Short mmCIF file of C-alpha atoms in Angstrom, two decimals:
data_model
loop_
_atom_site.label_atom_id
_atom_site.label_comp_id
_atom_site.label_asym_id
_atom_site.label_seq_id
_atom_site.Cartn_x
_atom_site.Cartn_y
_atom_site.Cartn_z
CA ASP A 1 -16.61 23.66 -26.83
CA GLY A 2 -14.57 25.13 -29.70
CA THR A 3 -15.80 28.58 -29.20
CA PHE A 4 -15.00 28.54 -25.47
CA LEU A 5 -11.59 27.06 -26.14
CA THR A 6 -10.81 29.74 -28.82
CA ILE A 7 -11.83 32.51 -26.20
CA LEU A 8 -9.87 30.90 -23.43
CA LEU A 9 -6.53 30.47 -25.39
CA THR A 10 -6.92 33.81 -27.12
CA GLY A 11 -7.34 35.47 -23.75
CA VAL A 12 -4.27 33.58 -22.35
CA TYR A 13 -1.79 33.95 -25.13
CA GLU A 14 -3.13 37.29 -26.65
CA PRO A 15 -2.25 36.72 -30.26
CA VAL A 16 -2.62 39.38 -32.98
CA PRO A 17 -5.87 38.63 -34.68
CA GLN A 18 -6.20 38.38 -38.51
CA GLU A 19 -9.26 40.22 -40.04
CA ARG A 20 -11.08 39.21 -43.06
CA LYS A 21 -14.62 39.48 -44.75
CA SER A 22 -16.53 36.13 -45.09
CA ARG A 23 -19.97 34.67 -45.32
CA CYS A 24 -21.54 32.34 -42.92
CA VAL A 25 -24.06 29.47 -43.37
CA VAL A 26 -26.90 31.44 -41.73
CA HIS A 27 -26.40 34.63 -43.79
CA PRO A 28 -24.62 33.54 -47.00
CA ALA A 29 -25.57 36.63 -49.01
CA ILE A 30 -24.04 39.08 -46.51
CA LEU A 31 -20.24 39.64 -45.97
CA HIS A 32 -19.48 40.06 -42.41
CA ARG A 33 -16.23 40.90 -40.43
CA GLU A 34 -14.37 37.89 -39.07
CA LEU A 35 -11.51 37.88 -36.65
CA SER A 36 -9.41 34.75 -36.28
CA ASN A 37 -6.02 33.61 -34.98
CA ARG A 38 -3.97 30.34 -34.75
CA TYR A 39 -6.04 29.19 -31.82
CA THR A 40 -9.30 29.42 -33.89
CA GLU A 41 -8.07 26.63 -36.17
CA TYR A 42 -6.67 24.73 -33.35
CA ALA A 43 -10.00 24.81 -31.38
CA ALA A 44 -11.84 23.70 -34.60
CA ASP A 45 -9.46 20.70 -34.77
CA MET A 46 -10.09 19.74 -31.22
CA ASN A 47 -13.87 20.13 -31.72
CA ILE A 48 -13.68 17.57 -34.78
CA LEU A 49 -11.66 15.31 -32.43
CA LEU A 50 -14.13 15.27 -29.61
CA ALA A 51 -17.21 15.12 -31.96
CA TYR A 52 -15.74 12.09 -33.86
CA PHE A 53 -15.31 10.12 -30.59
CA LYS A 54 -18.73 11.30 -29.43
CA CYS A 55 -20.13 9.64 -32.48
CA LEU A 56 -18.24 6.45 -31.86
CA ASP A 57 -19.48 6.50 -28.29
CA ASP A 58 -23.04 6.82 -29.34
CA VAL A 59 -22.55 3.97 -31.74
CA GLY A 60 -21.07 1.77 -28.96
CA ASP A 61 -23.65 2.70 -26.38
CA GLU A 62 -26.86 2.06 -28.34
CA ALA A 63 -25.98 1.50 -32.04
CA SER A 64 -27.12 5.01 -32.77
CA LEU A 65 -27.88 5.76 -36.39
CA LYS A 66 -27.10 9.34 -35.79
CA GLY A 67 -23.80 8.35 -34.44
CA LYS A 68 -22.99 6.07 -37.46
CA MET A 69 -23.86 9.01 -39.88
CA GLY A 70 -21.75 11.44 -37.82
CA GLU A 71 -18.73 9.11 -37.79
CA ARG A 72 -18.96 8.74 -41.55
CA MET A 73 -19.24 12.47 -42.10
CA LEU A 74 -16.36 13.35 -39.74
CA ARG A 75 -14.02 10.45 -40.64
CA SER A 76 -12.00 12.31 -43.28
CA ALA A 77 -11.72 15.40 -41.16
CA TYR A 78 -10.71 13.43 -38.10
CA GLY A 79 -7.94 11.71 -40.26
CA LYS A 80 -6.42 15.09 -40.92
CA VAL A 81 -6.59 16.11 -37.20
CA ASN A 82 -5.03 12.83 -36.21
CA ALA A 83 -2.19 13.37 -38.67
CA ARG A 84 -1.51 16.87 -37.17
CA TYR A 85 -1.97 15.82 -33.36
CA PRO A 86 -1.40 12.06 -33.33
CA SER A 87 -0.38 12.11 -29.47
CA ARG A 88 -3.48 14.10 -28.42
CA CYS A 89 -5.79 11.80 -30.41
CA GLU A 90 -4.20 8.81 -28.84
CA LYS A 91 -4.45 10.16 -25.40
CA VAL A 92 -8.17 11.15 -25.70
CA LYS A 93 -8.90 7.74 -27.06
CA ALA A 94 -7.21 6.15 -24.29
CA CYS A 95 -9.32 8.08 -21.65
CA LEU A 96 -12.49 7.34 -23.53
CA ASP A 97 -11.59 3.57 -23.69
CA ARG A 98 -11.11 3.62 -19.85
CA ILE A 99 -14.43 5.38 -19.31
CA THR A 100 -16.17 2.97 -21.59
CA ALA A 101 -14.53 0.01 -19.63
CA LEU A 102 -15.74 1.40 -16.24
CA GLU A 103 -19.21 2.11 -17.55
CA LYS A 104 -19.66 -1.28 -19.03
CA GLU A 105 -18.69 -2.61 -15.49
CA ASN A 106 -21.47 -0.36 -13.94
CA SER A 107 -18.63 1.23 -11.91
CA GLU A 108 -19.67 3.07 -8.89
CA GLU A 109 -16.53 5.12 -8.99
CA ILE A 110 -18.17 8.41 -10.12
CA ASP A 111 -15.13 10.39 -9.19
CA ALA A 112 -12.85 8.17 -11.32
CA LEU A 113 -15.13 8.54 -14.29
CA ALA A 114 -15.34 12.37 -13.86
CA HIS A 115 -11.51 12.51 -13.43
CA LEU A 116 -11.08 10.56 -16.75
CA SER A 117 -13.44 13.09 -18.48
CA GLY A 118 -11.32 15.82 -17.20
CA GLU A 119 -8.06 14.23 -18.35
CA MET A 120 -9.57 13.81 -21.80
CA LEU A 121 -10.58 17.48 -22.05
CA ALA A 122 -7.19 18.59 -20.68
CA GLU A 123 -5.46 16.99 -23.75
CA THR A 124 -7.38 19.43 -25.99
CA PHE A 125 -7.06 22.48 -23.60
CA VAL A 126 -3.28 22.43 -23.25
CA TRP A 127 -2.09 24.16 -26.37
CA LYS A 128 1.66 23.38 -25.31
CA GLU A 129 3.70 22.63 -22.30
CA ASP A 130 4.66 26.12 -21.01
CA ALA A 131 3.86 28.26 -17.98
CA PHE A 132 0.21 28.41 -18.71
CA ALA A 133 -0.21 24.56 -19.10
CA PRO A 134 -0.88 23.80 -15.31
CA CYS A 135 -3.63 26.35 -15.20
CA LEU A 136 -5.28 25.25 -18.44
CA ARG A 137 -5.02 21.71 -17.34
CA ARG A 138 -6.84 22.62 -14.05
CA ILE A 139 -9.58 24.27 -15.89
CA ALA A 140 -10.07 21.29 -18.14
CA MET A 141 -10.05 18.87 -15.37
CA ALA A 142 -12.60 20.70 -13.40
CA LEU A 143 -14.79 21.50 -16.41
CA GLY A 144 -14.56 17.94 -17.81
CA GLY A 145 -15.65 16.53 -14.45
CA PHE A 146 -18.52 18.93 -14.22
CA VAL A 147 -19.81 18.21 -17.72
CA TYR A 148 -19.64 14.39 -17.28
CA LEU A 149 -21.73 14.50 -14.10
CA MET A 150 -24.08 16.96 -15.50
CA ASP A 151 -24.53 14.90 -18.63
CA ALA A 152 -25.22 11.75 -16.50
CA TYR A 153 -27.68 13.59 -14.30
CA GLU A 154 -29.64 14.88 -17.30
CA ASP A 155 -29.59 11.61 -19.05
CA TYR A 156 -30.41 9.46 -16.09
CA ASP A 157 -34.26 8.81 -16.74
CA GLU A 158 -33.72 7.95 -20.41
CA ASP A 159 -30.61 5.80 -19.59
CA ASP A 160 -32.52 4.04 -16.85
CA ILE A 161 -35.40 3.18 -19.25
CA LYS A 162 -32.93 1.86 -21.76
CA TYR A 163 -30.63 0.35 -19.18
CA LEU A 164 -27.62 2.21 -20.46
CA SER A 165 -24.73 2.78 -18.32
CA ASN A 166 -25.09 5.85 -16.15
CA ALA A 167 -22.75 7.14 -13.34
CA HIS A 168 -25.73 8.03 -11.08
CA ARG A 169 -27.60 4.60 -11.41
CA TRP A 170 -25.80 3.00 -8.36
CA MET A 171 -26.51 5.94 -6.22
CA VAL A 172 -30.12 6.16 -7.10
CA SER A 173 -30.47 2.35 -6.56
CA VAL A 174 -29.01 2.62 -3.03
CA TYR A 175 -31.55 5.26 -2.14
CA ARG A 176 -34.35 3.59 -3.89
CA ILE A 177 -33.77 0.58 -1.65
CA MET A 178 -33.82 2.92 1.44
CA GLY A 179 -37.00 4.47 0.02
CA ASP A 180 -35.55 7.93 -0.02
CA TYR A 181 -35.56 9.43 -3.61
CA LYS A 182 -34.90 12.88 -2.30
CA LYS A 183 -31.55 11.77 -0.84
CA ALA A 184 -30.35 10.67 -4.24
CA GLU A 185 -31.33 14.08 -5.79
CA GLU A 186 -29.52 15.92 -3.03
CA HIS A 187 -26.34 13.64 -3.50
CA ALA A 188 -26.39 14.38 -7.20
CA GLN A 189 -26.83 17.99 -6.62
CA ASN A 190 -23.89 18.09 -4.05
CA LEU A 191 -21.60 16.43 -6.63
CA LEU A 192 -22.46 19.01 -9.19
CA ASP A 193 -22.13 21.97 -6.68
CA TYR A 194 -18.68 20.67 -5.60
CA ASN A 195 -17.38 20.32 -9.07
CA GLY A 196 -18.81 23.62 -10.14
CA PHE A 197 -17.14 25.23 -7.12
CA GLN A 198 -13.72 23.67 -8.12
CA LEU A 199 -14.23 25.22 -11.60
CA ALA A 200 -14.86 28.61 -10.12
CA VAL A 201 -11.79 28.37 -7.88
CA VAL A 202 -9.63 27.69 -11.08
CA TYR A 203 -11.07 30.59 -12.84
CA GLY A 204 -10.56 32.85 -9.84
CA ASP A 205 -6.91 31.79 -9.63
CA MET A 206 -6.47 32.90 -13.18
CA GLY A 207 -7.63 36.41 -12.43
#
């Protein structure tokens, strides 16, 4: 997520990069060339923000030990991000709270859930309210919705076994009663195709 956001914002605003030599975790003995700009650090902050709330969500969903450990590891870093971007953090949390509330109700509003996921991502994609903000927001809305639906689709079988909330469950249940599992698969694929198409349209408009 952070890498994509860095590339996107760098392409949009075209800042002058800063070059330096540094070492990485994978090859600590070798100095390599590194290019960065103001959006590299910003994207890293937004990555911490989203990762922190992902850990909290995992803990809330299934008391995940991995989520608990992640939350503790990121707590301090998130505190710094929250101090720098309190409004963004508050808005992301508000979107996630609404998503959690709908999921706990086993909501059938797949579009509403996908839309909230897009709103959440938009809070991290819009660097500032300028001429580029509407386009960046559209990209985030389309991408966030697609990612939410894809995640629900990929996790369906595991969530069904654990009886965890999943946006596709109601749809599968309806077709299960009808005895037509293929229809459920086609319906899910159509949703993903539509959101993927919307994302492609936004990218095309940027060009």
